Coordinates of C-alpha atoms in Angstrom, one line a residue:
M1461 CA -7.0 12.3 2.9
I1462 CA -6.7 9.0 1.9
I1463 CA -7.4 6.1 4.4
S1464 CA -6.1 2.6 3.3
V1465 CA -8.1 0.0 5.3
T1466 CA -5.8 -3.0 4.9
S1467 CA -4.5 -6.2 6.2
K1468 CA -1.9 -9.3 6.0
R1469 CA -4.4 -11.8 5.8
G1470 CA -8.2 -12.5 4.6
G1471 CA -11.1 -13.1 6.7
T1472 CA -10.5 -10.3 9.3
G1473 CA -13.7 -8.0 8.3
R1474 CA -11.7 -5.6 6.6
T1475 CA -14.4 -4.7 4.1
S1476 CA -17.2 -4.5 6.6
V1477 CA -14.9 -2.2 8.8
A1478 CA -14.4 -0.1 5.6
I1479 CA -17.8 0.1 4.4
I1480 CA -18.8 1.2 8.2
L1481 CA -16.3 3.3 8.6
A1482 CA -16.9 5.3 5.5
L1483 CA -20.8 5.4 6.5
N1484 CA -19.7 6.8 9.9
L1485 CA -17.5 9.8 8.2
A1486 CA -20.4 10.4 6.1
K1487 CA -23.6 10.3 8.0
H1488 CA -22.3 11.1 11.4
H1489 CA -19.3 13.7 10.8
G1490 CA -20.8 15.4 7.6
K1491 CA -17.6 14.5 5.3
S1492 CA -17.7 13.9 1.7
V1493 CA -16.5 10.0 1.4
C1494 CA -15.8 8.0 -1.4
L1495 CA -15.1 4.2 -1.1
V1496 CA -12.9 2.8 -3.1
D1497 CA -12.6 -1.4 -3.8
L1498 CA -9.1 -2.0 -4.7
K1499 CA -9.4 -6.0 -4.6
Q1500 CA -10.2 -8.2 -7.0
S1501 CA -13.1 -10.1 -5.2
N1502 CA -15.2 -6.9 -5.5
D1503 CA -16.4 -7.6 -1.8
I1504 CA -18.0 -4.0 -1.6
I1505 CA -20.7 -4.5 -4.2
K1506 CA -21.2 -7.9 -3.4
L1507 CA -21.7 -7.2 0.1
L1508 CA -24.0 -4.6 -0.3
K1509 CA -25.8 -6.2 -3.0
L1510 CA -25.6 -3.4 -5.8
K1511 CA -26.1 -3.9 -9.1
T1512 CA -23.7 -1.5 -11.3
S1513 CA -21.8 -1.6 -14.4
A1514 CA -19.3 1.1 -12.8
T1515 CA -15.9 -0.1 -12.1
I1516 CA -12.5 1.2 -12.0
D1517 CA -11.5 -0.9 -14.5
N1518 CA -13.6 1.2 -16.9
L1519 CA -11.4 3.9 -15.8
I1520 CA -7.9 2.5 -16.1
T1521 CA -7.4 -0.2 -18.7
P1522 CA -8.2 1.9 -21.5
L1523 CA -5.8 4.5 -20.3
G1524 CA -3.0 1.7 -19.9
F1525 CA -3.7 0.8 -23.6
G1526 CA -3.7 4.4 -25.0
G1527 CA -7.4 4.7 -25.0
E1528 CA -9.4 7.7 -24.1
F1529 CA -10.3 8.9 -20.4
T1530 CA -13.6 8.4 -19.1
K1531 CA -15.0 10.9 -16.5
V1532 CA -14.6 9.4 -12.9
E1533 CA -17.8 10.7 -11.9
D1534 CA -19.4 8.3 -14.5
N1535 CA -18.3 5.5 -12.8
L1536 CA -19.1 6.4 -9.2
C1537 CA -22.3 4.7 -7.8
K1538 CA -24.2 6.3 -4.7
Y1539 CA -25.0 4.3 -1.9
D1540 CA -26.6 5.9 1.4
A1541 CA -24.5 9.3 2.1
I1542 CA -21.1 7.9 0.1
D1543 CA -20.1 7.4 -3.1
I1544 CA -18.5 4.0 -4.2
L1545 CA -15.8 3.3 -7.0
P1546 CA -16.2 -0.4 -7.3
G1547 CA -13.5 -2.9 -8.1
T1548 CA -13.2 -5.5 -10.9
C1549 CA -13.4 -9.2 -10.8
I1550 CA -10.6 -10.0 -13.5
Q1551 CA -8.2 -12.4 -12.9
L1552 CA -5.1 -10.2 -13.4
P1553 CA -6.2 -6.6 -12.6
T1554 CA -4.4 -4.3 -15.2
Y1555 CA -5.2 -1.3 -13.3
L1556 CA -2.9 -2.4 -10.6
Y1557 CA -0.2 -4.5 -12.6
K1558 CA -0.1 -2.7 -15.6
S1559 CA -1.3 0.6 -14.8
S1560 CA -0.3 1.6 -11.3
N1561 CA 0.7 5.0 -12.2
Y1562 CA -2.7 5.8 -13.6
V1563 CA -4.4 4.5 -10.0
L1564 CA -1.8 7.1 -8.2
A1565 CA -3.3 9.9 -10.2
L1566 CA -6.8 8.8 -9.8
L1567 CA -6.6 8.6 -6.0
Q1568 CA -4.7 12.0 -6.1
Y1569 CA -7.8 13.4 -8.0
L1570 CA -10.3 11.8 -5.5
S1571 CA -8.2 13.0 -2.8
Q1572 CA -9.0 16.5 -4.3
T1573 CA -12.5 15.7 -4.7
F1574 CA -13.6 14.1 -1.0
D1575 CA -12.8 14.8 2.2
F1576 CA -12.1 11.4 2.6
V1577 CA -11.1 8.5 0.5
V1578 CA -11.6 4.8 2.2
L1579 CA -9.7 2.1 0.2
D1580 CA -10.4 -1.5 0.7
I1581 CA -7.0 -2.7 -0.4
D1582 CA -4.5 -6.0 0.4
D1583 CA -1.6 -5.0 2.2
A1584 CA 0.8 -6.2 -0.6
M1585 CA -0.6 -4.1 -3.3
L1586 CA -0.7 -1.2 -0.9
Y1587 CA 3.1 -1.0 -0.2
E1588 CA 4.3 -2.5 -3.5
D1589 CA 2.5 -1.7 -6.3
L1590 CA 0.8 1.7 -5.3
K1591 CA 4.1 3.1 -3.8
S1592 CA 1.5 4.5 -1.1
K1593 CA 3.6 6.8 0.7
Q1594 CA 3.9 9.0 -2.2
L1595 CA 0.3 9.8 -1.5
G1596 CA 0.6 10.2 2.1
M1597 CA -1.9 7.3 2.5
Y1598 CA -2.9 7.0 6.1
P1599 CA -3.3 3.3 7.2
L1600 CA -5.8 1.4 9.4
H1601 CA -4.7 -2.2 9.9
V1602 CA -7.5 -4.5 10.7
L1603 CA -6.1 -7.6 12.4
D1604 CA -8.1 -10.5 14.3
Q1605 CA -7.2 -11.8 17.5
N1606 CA -6.0 -14.9 16.1
M1607 CA -3.0 -12.9 14.5
L1608 CA -1.6 -11.8 17.7
V1609 CA -0.6 -15.0 18.4
V1610 CA 2.0 -14.7 15.8
A1611 CA 5.2 -13.5 16.6
E1612 CA 5.8 -11.5 13.5
Y1613 CA 2.5 -9.2 14.3
Q1614 CA 3.5 -9.0 18.1
E1615 CA 6.6 -7.7 17.1
D1616 CA 5.2 -5.2 15.0
M1617 CA 2.7 -3.9 17.3
R1618 CA 5.8 -3.4 19.8
T1619 CA 8.2 -1.8 17.8
G1620 CA 5.6 0.3 15.7
G1621 CA 6.3 -1.7 12.7
L1622 CA 2.6 -1.2 11.6
E1623 CA 2.0 2.7 11.0
G1624 CA -1.1 4.5 11.3
L1625 CA -4.0 2.9 13.6
I1626 CA -4.3 -1.0 14.5
L1627 CA -7.8 -2.5 14.8
V1628 CA -8.1 -5.7 16.4
N1629 CA -11.3 -6.9 15.0
K1630 CA -13.6 -10.0 16.4
V1631 CA -12.6 -10.0 19.9
N1632 CA -13.8 -12.4 22.3
D1633 CA -12.8 -11.8 26.0
K1634 CA -13.1 -15.3 26.9
V1635 CA -11.0 -16.6 24.3
F1636 CA -8.6 -13.3 24.5
P1637 CA -8.6 -12.1 27.9
G1638 CA -5.0 -10.6 27.8
R1639 CA -5.9 -7.5 25.2
S1640 CA -5.1 -4.9 28.4
E1641 CA -1.5 -6.3 28.0
Y1642 CA -1.3 -5.1 24.4
S1643 CA -3.2 -1.9 25.2
K1644 CA -0.6 -0.7 27.9
N1645 CA 1.8 -0.6 25.4
F1646 CA 0.1 1.9 22.9
D1647 CA -1.2 5.4 22.8
T1648 CA -4.9 4.4 23.3
K1649 CA -5.7 6.7 19.8
S1650 CA -4.0 4.0 17.9
L1651 CA -4.8 1.0 19.1
Y1652 CA -8.6 -0.3 19.0
F1653 CA -10.4 -3.4 19.5
L1654 CA -13.8 -4.4 18.0
E1655 CA -16.1 -7.0 20.1
D1656 CA -17.2 -9.9 18.4
S1657 CA -20.6 -8.7 17.4
L1658 CA -23.2 -11.4 16.4
A1659 CA -25.5 -8.3 15.9
V1660 CA -23.3 -6.8 13.4
R1661 CA -22.8 -9.9 11.5
N1662 CA -26.5 -10.9 11.3
T1663 CA -27.2 -7.5 9.8
L1664 CA -24.5 -7.4 7.3
N1665 CA -25.7 -10.8 6.3
R1666 CA -29.2 -9.7 5.9
V1667 CA -28.5 -6.7 3.6
D1668 CA -31.8 -5.8 1.7
R1669 CA -31.1 -5.1 -1.9
R1670 CA -33.5 -2.4 -2.0
K1671 CA -32.8 -0.6 1.6
G1672 CA -29.3 -1.6 2.1
I1673 CA -27.7 -1.9 5.4
N1674 CA -29.7 -1.6 8.3
F1675 CA -27.5 1.0 9.5
T1676 CA -29.6 2.3 12.5
A1677 CA -29.3 -1.0 14.0
I1678 CA -25.5 -1.0 13.7
V1679 CA -25.3 2.1 15.3
K1680 CA -26.6 0.9 18.3
T1681 CA -24.0 -1.7 18.7
G1682 CA -20.5 -1.4 20.6
F1683 CA -18.8 -2.3 17.6
Y1684 CA -20.0 0.9 15.8
K1685 CA -19.1 3.2 19.1
E1686 CA -15.4 1.8 18.5
I1687 CA -15.7 2.6 14.9
D1688 CA -17.1 6.4 15.8
R1689 CA -13.6 6.5 17.9
I1690 CA -11.6 5.6 14.8
G1691 CA -13.6 8.1 12.6
T1692 CA -13.0 10.9 15.1
R1693 CA -9.3 10.1 15.3
L1694 CA -9.1 10.3 11.5
I1695 CA -10.6 13.7 11.5
E1696 CA -8.2 14.9 14.3
V1697 CA -5.3 14.0 12.2
A1698 CA -6.8 14.9 8.7
P1699 CA -4.9 18.2 8.9
R1700 CA -1.7 16.8 8.5
F1701 CA -2.7 15.4 5.0
E1702 CA -3.7 18.7 3.2
R1703 CA -4.9 18.2 -0.1
V1704 CA -2.3 19.0 -2.9
E1705 CA -3.2 22.2 -5.0
H1706 CA -4.8 21.4 -8.2
T1707 CA -2.9 20.9 -11.2
Y1708 CA -3.4 21.2 -14.9
V1709 CA -1.8 18.2 -16.7
D1710 CA -1.1 17.1 -20.3
K1711 CA -3.8 15.2 -22.3
N1712 CA -1.8 11.8 -22.0
S1713 CA -2.4 11.9 -18.3
L1714 CA -5.4 10.7 -16.1
F1715 CA -7.0 13.9 -15.6
Y1716 CA -7.0 16.8 -18.1
E1717 CA -8.4 20.4 -17.9
P1718 CA -7.4 23.1 -20.3
P1719 CA -6.1 26.3 -18.8
K1720 CA -8.7 28.9 -18.5
N1721 CA -6.8 31.9 -19.4
K1722 CA -4.9 31.2 -22.9
Q1723 CA -3.2 34.4 -22.9
V1724 CA 0.4 34.1 -22.1
V1725 CA 2.2 37.4 -21.2
N1726 CA 5.8 36.1 -20.5
K1727 CA 6.9 32.3 -21.4
K1728 CA 7.4 30.4 -18.3
P1729 CA 9.1 27.0 -18.2
A1730 CA 6.7 24.1 -19.0
K1731 CA 5.0 22.7 -16.0
K1732 CA 5.4 19.2 -14.8
S1733 CA 2.9 16.8 -15.7
F1734 CA 0.5 15.7 -13.1
L1735 CA 2.5 12.5 -12.6
A1736 CA 5.7 14.1 -12.6
R1737 CA 4.6 16.0 -9.8
L1738 CA 3.6 13.2 -7.7
G1739 CA 7.2 11.9 -8.1
I1740 CA 6.1 9.1 -10.6
R1741 CA 7.8 7.9 -13.7
R1742 CA 6.1 6.4 -16.6

């Protein structure tokens, strides 16, 4: 299942939510999880203070220019119980603007390999560049309480314009006492509120390069309890997003593996390429 943690603006705490959600699914629910950074700023690696030469750009850019494929596993870095595919800091990410078809195929491959693929991605890239509905991505929209005063977001929330789950982050009851007015209009399993947690912010700001995040400290917070509710909900809906059966694709596609049985009894129509089976045109 592919979960796209997204937002229509920066500063909502989206990256922190993506990291802690991925750790929750892996450590508390026993799932295999790959966290993918699809933002130019490469915030995941910065926040976790990881040093690695691995990047999604190593996988995608060579393909966009006719180069050879590098194994996905060679560009994943391990962090605690999750695998991470880091983003890239180049100004104009070719893996989105020039090679989005390859990214779709890459995400399809990851979804066949892991129980959950968690994306940290901008809203515009999600819908315009990646044509997310082709892969059946399940969005988790991260808002903050200040965004709720904007008519556009209020209308989206009332009419169901925001599909998937809605998470309102950094909520302060003294500043935003009317959350019950929003809650009563929603299925309790689709709308979530995270308190403005000083404990979580302090923990994330003090990441130890050798030990990583103090996950034990975060687990004790109300912030984490709500993240765990989201993780539980995602596991409930996961069966609707069954993995696509493994397919063999031609040598020019992202993932290639030759057929194990080379004997051909009856000549059958040629199989569609991996990208074609996804409904993607080159």
